[in-house]
C-alpha positions as MATLAB code, in Angstrom:
seq = 'MILEDLHLWGQASDTEQHQAIKDFIQSNALDKHFEFISVETFSCAALQHRIGVFKHLATGMPFHLLPGCTHFQAGLDEQQYEYVSNHYSMDLPEFFPTNELDENGENVRQSVTVPPMLISRFAITESVWIAHKGMRLHRQFGDDHPIDAVKRHAVQSWAMRLDLSLPSNIEWEYACRAGSNTLFYWGNEPNPDYALQERHKDAMDGYRTFTEAEQGPANAFGLLGMIGNQAEWVLDDVPDYPAPLQAYPLILGMEDDGLDGILRGGWHDYGWSFNRATSRIQCGAADSGCSGRLVFRLADHKARQ';
ca = [
     214.346  292.280   17.572;
     213.491  293.115   21.084;
     212.087  289.656   21.809;
     215.608  288.141   21.483;
     216.958  290.054   24.478;
     215.489  290.140   27.811;
     217.149  293.523   28.649;
     215.879  295.144   25.339;
     212.302  293.697   26.011;
     212.180  295.191   29.503;
     213.133  298.738   28.033;
     210.504  298.717   25.315;
     207.166  300.348   25.601;
     203.900  298.531   25.746;
     203.039  299.392   22.196;
     206.403  297.974   21.152;
     205.906  294.878   23.045;
     202.619  294.171   21.504;
     203.887  294.800   18.016;
     206.930  292.502   18.665;
     204.515  289.782   19.762;
     202.256  290.394   16.686;
     205.328  290.182   14.380;
     206.531  287.055   16.171;
     203.203  285.366   15.613;
     202.960  286.134   12.027;
     206.708  285.307   11.170;
     206.523  281.857   12.855;
     202.827  281.012   11.899;
     202.106  280.543   15.673;
     198.299  281.079   15.159;
     198.182  277.552   13.871;
     199.109  276.384   17.373;
     198.409  278.922   19.783;
     195.800  281.681   20.526;
     197.277  284.879   21.992;
     195.536  285.883   25.167;
     197.241  289.065   26.548;
     200.321  290.516   28.015;
     200.498  290.166   31.833;
     203.052  291.554   34.404;
     204.666  289.096   36.671;
     206.645  290.168   39.776;
     208.881  288.086   42.081;
     211.267  289.585   44.628;
     212.859  292.481   43.043;
     212.253  291.399   39.413;
     209.277  292.224   37.209;
     208.598  291.270   33.598;
     205.759  291.709   31.136;
     205.018  288.494   29.396;
     202.807  287.340   26.520;
     200.446  284.608   27.661;
     198.978  282.178   24.968;
     196.705  279.072   25.056;
     198.013  275.998   23.262;
     194.962  275.193   20.899;
     195.547  271.353   21.122;
     195.892  270.964   24.854;
     194.247  274.142   26.156;
     197.422  274.645   28.380;
     198.569  278.151   29.164;
     202.010  278.986   27.670;
     204.193  281.974   28.287;
     206.331  283.658   25.614;
     209.800  284.204   27.114;
     212.080  286.822   25.666;
     215.481  285.381   24.764;
     218.882  286.302   26.093;
     222.097  286.781   24.284;
     224.515  286.116   27.066;
     222.934  283.610   29.577;
     225.133  282.345   32.165;
     223.899  278.996   33.610;
     225.038  277.594   36.815;
     226.758  279.292   39.651;
     229.647  281.829   39.952;
     232.791  280.964   41.981;
     231.634  282.434   45.259;
     228.148  280.754   44.887;
     229.851  277.521   43.954;
     232.059  277.540   47.077;
     228.969  278.469   49.326;
     226.703  275.679   47.769;
     229.470  273.173   48.064;
     229.682  273.812   51.860;
     225.959  274.137   52.599;
     223.977  272.186   50.007;
     224.226  268.971   48.245;
     225.308  268.783   44.373;
     224.932  266.011   42.084;
     225.946  267.032   38.481;
     228.347  270.080   38.066;
     226.886  273.497   38.544;
     229.862  275.708   37.656;
     230.817  276.136   34.128;
     234.062  278.236   33.839;
     236.163  279.051   30.813;
     239.908  279.410   30.942;
     239.630  283.192   30.791;
     240.026  285.349   34.070;
     238.068  288.496   34.939;
     239.433  291.636   36.594;
     239.065  289.908   39.962;
     241.052  286.861   38.902;
     237.988  284.602   38.850;
     237.133  282.346   35.846;
     234.750  283.866   33.450;
     231.656  281.635   33.232;
     230.431  280.141   29.901;
     227.695  281.939   28.378;
     225.024  280.948   25.689;
     222.427  282.442   23.588;
     218.903  281.374   24.499;
     216.340  282.141   21.728;
     212.732  283.189   22.577;
     210.419  280.237   23.490;
     206.966  279.322   24.594;
     206.917  277.337   27.728;
     204.080  275.862   29.722;
     203.034  277.835   32.801;
     202.767  274.508   34.700;
     203.665  270.770   34.472;
     201.785  268.513   32.038;
     198.690  267.456   34.021;
     197.116  264.009   34.181;
     193.976  265.194   32.206;
     196.048  266.435   29.360;
     198.211  263.398   29.197;
     195.403  261.037   29.268;
     193.234  263.052   26.677;
     196.173  262.922   24.284;
     196.770  259.184   24.817;
     199.881  259.199   27.070;
     201.100  255.925   28.319;
     199.294  254.513   31.414;
     200.216  256.304   34.622;
     201.303  254.010   37.410;
     199.965  256.447   39.880;
     196.974  258.927   39.495;
     195.987  261.715   41.924;
     193.434  263.766   39.931;
     192.892  265.610   36.642;
     194.610  268.689   37.644;
     197.615  267.058   39.314;
     200.963  266.802   37.393;
     201.903  263.393   35.804;
     204.223  261.381   37.908;
     206.720  258.690   37.816;
     207.024  258.898   33.985;
     210.057  258.101   31.754;
     211.925  260.930   29.812;
     211.560  259.165   26.518;
     207.912  258.575   27.053;
     207.366  262.274   27.859;
     209.266  263.422   24.752;
     207.616  260.993   22.418;
     204.141  262.008   23.689;
     205.216  265.726   23.352;
     206.340  265.340   19.796;
     203.033  264.110   18.701;
     201.630  267.655   19.713;
     204.626  269.395   17.937;
     206.040  270.152   21.415;
     209.111  269.075   23.486;
     210.635  268.866   26.799;
     212.787  271.756   27.591;
     216.656  271.524   27.159;
     218.688  271.833   30.370;
     219.511  275.424   29.497;
     216.089  276.339   28.438;
     214.766  274.985   31.693;
     217.224  276.875   33.834;
     216.775  280.187   32.036;
     212.943  279.817   32.509;
     213.282  279.031   36.207;
     215.698  281.857   36.957;
     213.581  284.540   35.102;
     216.333  287.049   34.978;
     217.673  286.186   38.583;
     221.342  285.252   39.328;
     220.470  283.875   42.853;
     220.276  280.403   44.200;
     216.464  280.398   44.111;
     214.507  282.493   41.734;
     213.269  284.549   44.713;
     216.688  285.163   46.384;
     219.521  283.316   48.063;
     217.671  281.839   51.062;
     215.291  278.996   51.250;
     211.585  280.360   51.553;
     208.803  277.865   52.205;
     206.332  280.479   50.886;
     207.549  279.885   47.460;
     208.280  276.061   47.393;
     206.216  273.030   48.584;
     209.199  271.283   50.169;
     208.460  272.662   53.720;
     205.023  274.158   53.258;
     203.472  270.692   52.976;
     205.836  268.378   54.770;
     203.813  268.074   57.926;
     200.502  267.864   56.030;
     201.445  264.849   53.758;
     199.703  261.654   54.797;
     201.595  259.473   52.360;
     202.941  260.534   49.070;
     200.948  262.694   46.686;
     201.376  265.411   44.006;
     200.211  269.057   44.113;
     198.080  271.038   41.664;
     198.732  274.228   40.133;
     196.390  275.944   42.515;
     198.455  274.719   45.419;
     201.794  276.152   44.217;
     203.606  279.117   45.807;
     203.893  282.510   43.980;
     205.088  282.332   40.309;
     208.607  283.410   39.265;
     208.991  286.652   37.412;
     208.259  284.903   34.199;
     204.939  283.691   35.596;
     205.795  280.108   35.809;
     204.666  277.984   38.638;
     206.124  274.988   40.488;
     209.719  275.252   39.105;
     211.340  274.598   42.496;
     210.151  272.118   45.034;
     207.238  270.598   43.304;
     207.885  267.720   40.897;
     211.411  266.915   39.650;
     211.119  267.866   35.891;
     212.867  266.048   33.091;
     214.880  268.067   30.508;
     215.678  266.669   27.085;
     219.428  266.280   27.439;
     221.391  263.216   28.087;
     223.958  263.278   30.745;
     226.939  263.343   28.466;
     229.885  260.940   28.950;
     232.253  263.570   27.935;
     233.026  267.208   28.733;
     230.600  269.317   26.791;
     230.106  273.041   26.233;
     226.949  274.733   27.175;
     224.270  275.038   24.406;
     220.687  276.305   24.397;
     219.319  273.408   22.372;
     219.703  269.957   23.876;
     222.522  267.433   23.713;
     221.317  264.822   21.415;
     218.643  262.533   23.058;
     219.626  259.060   22.358;
     217.845  255.760   22.332;
     216.180  254.732   25.431;
     218.385  251.792   25.786;
     221.729  253.572   25.210;
     222.630  253.595   28.739;
     222.763  257.483   29.024;
     220.922  258.968   32.047;
     218.845  262.031   31.934;
     218.761  265.175   34.064;
     216.010  266.200   36.640;
     215.520  269.869   37.434;
     213.802  271.809   40.081;
     214.239  269.443   43.062;
     211.167  267.698   44.515;
     208.824  268.298   47.386;
     210.098  265.052   49.119;
     213.775  266.481   49.026;
     215.273  268.754   51.421;
     216.508  272.193   50.279;
     219.790  270.777   49.278;
     218.492  269.912   45.738;
     215.553  272.430   45.607;
     217.436  275.103   43.907;
     217.492  276.880   40.494;
     220.912  275.416   39.350;
     220.535  271.834   40.905;
     220.869  269.032   38.244;
     220.149  265.411   39.296;
     221.294  262.577   37.228;
     218.565  259.913   36.852;
     217.998  256.893   34.624;
     214.644  255.615   36.016;
     211.075  256.882   36.235;
     210.833  257.166   40.010;
     208.057  258.892   41.974;
     208.480  262.650   41.479;
     209.676  262.520   37.766;
     207.380  264.755   35.875;
     207.754  267.460   33.058;
     206.705  270.643   31.341;
     206.605  271.553   27.666;
     208.277  273.861   25.279;
     207.377  275.074   21.795;
     210.927  275.379   20.272;
     210.976  277.563   17.296;
     213.958  275.692   15.732;
     212.008  272.382   15.833;
     208.937  274.161   14.361;
     210.844  275.566   11.505;
     212.592  272.365   10.840;
     209.020  270.658   10.407;
     207.920  273.343    7.920;
];
């Protein structure tokens, strides 16, 4: 199925892509949860993808159907890791080697299969959160602003009532990179045209959040605000043991089990050090900047049927 591999998807004709989406909707009974809108073309730097755009019926939020990938390599390669170690900050590991060496004598990176998924174009907004009875927000900046200072478990519990979820660590990174293998989804150098980190630094009179309309250009999957906007929770716990990469999240434990969560995408109040596609920040609180976006994960959907 061409939707299971980004490379095959890119080689398919418009007719083949539309038929694949139609088959995908029917085989997964997606019409109960989503309305198919169109197939749109999104470009970023040298990358371009045609992506199915849907409306989530319960929330009205736009979701994008991302083709999967059979050999996704998360994190950095050895040269990137050395460069980032010397020029940026790093919290959790960003290099995931195997014991196998390639023809250049470098460690082969772990790879993982990422199934197709539907992911929200932007973070959860205050209006959607409030309309669907999310917990009281300690800070509010306006209906179209992303939720802020929320706990990971609170977001996941809220999302599950809508048959949705936070993305896993791997799902988030795959969605952010959108087929790129660079430090940022637009290239290897910081660019304030794409991220809010520098573009709004001088204009901020006190802390606030930024709407979808205020974001820089989307990535090649058409997703907004994935670097330098709000720090986004993913579902995984930070494991207290070495763990192999996996597309589905490591088990989300109880809120009081002492395991921290992972924030992705940096934050507009950080410098460029943490505002990168592979940056992973360990966090156990619900500080300012903590937000999230949503996925409709087919494995979860099938388990509920």
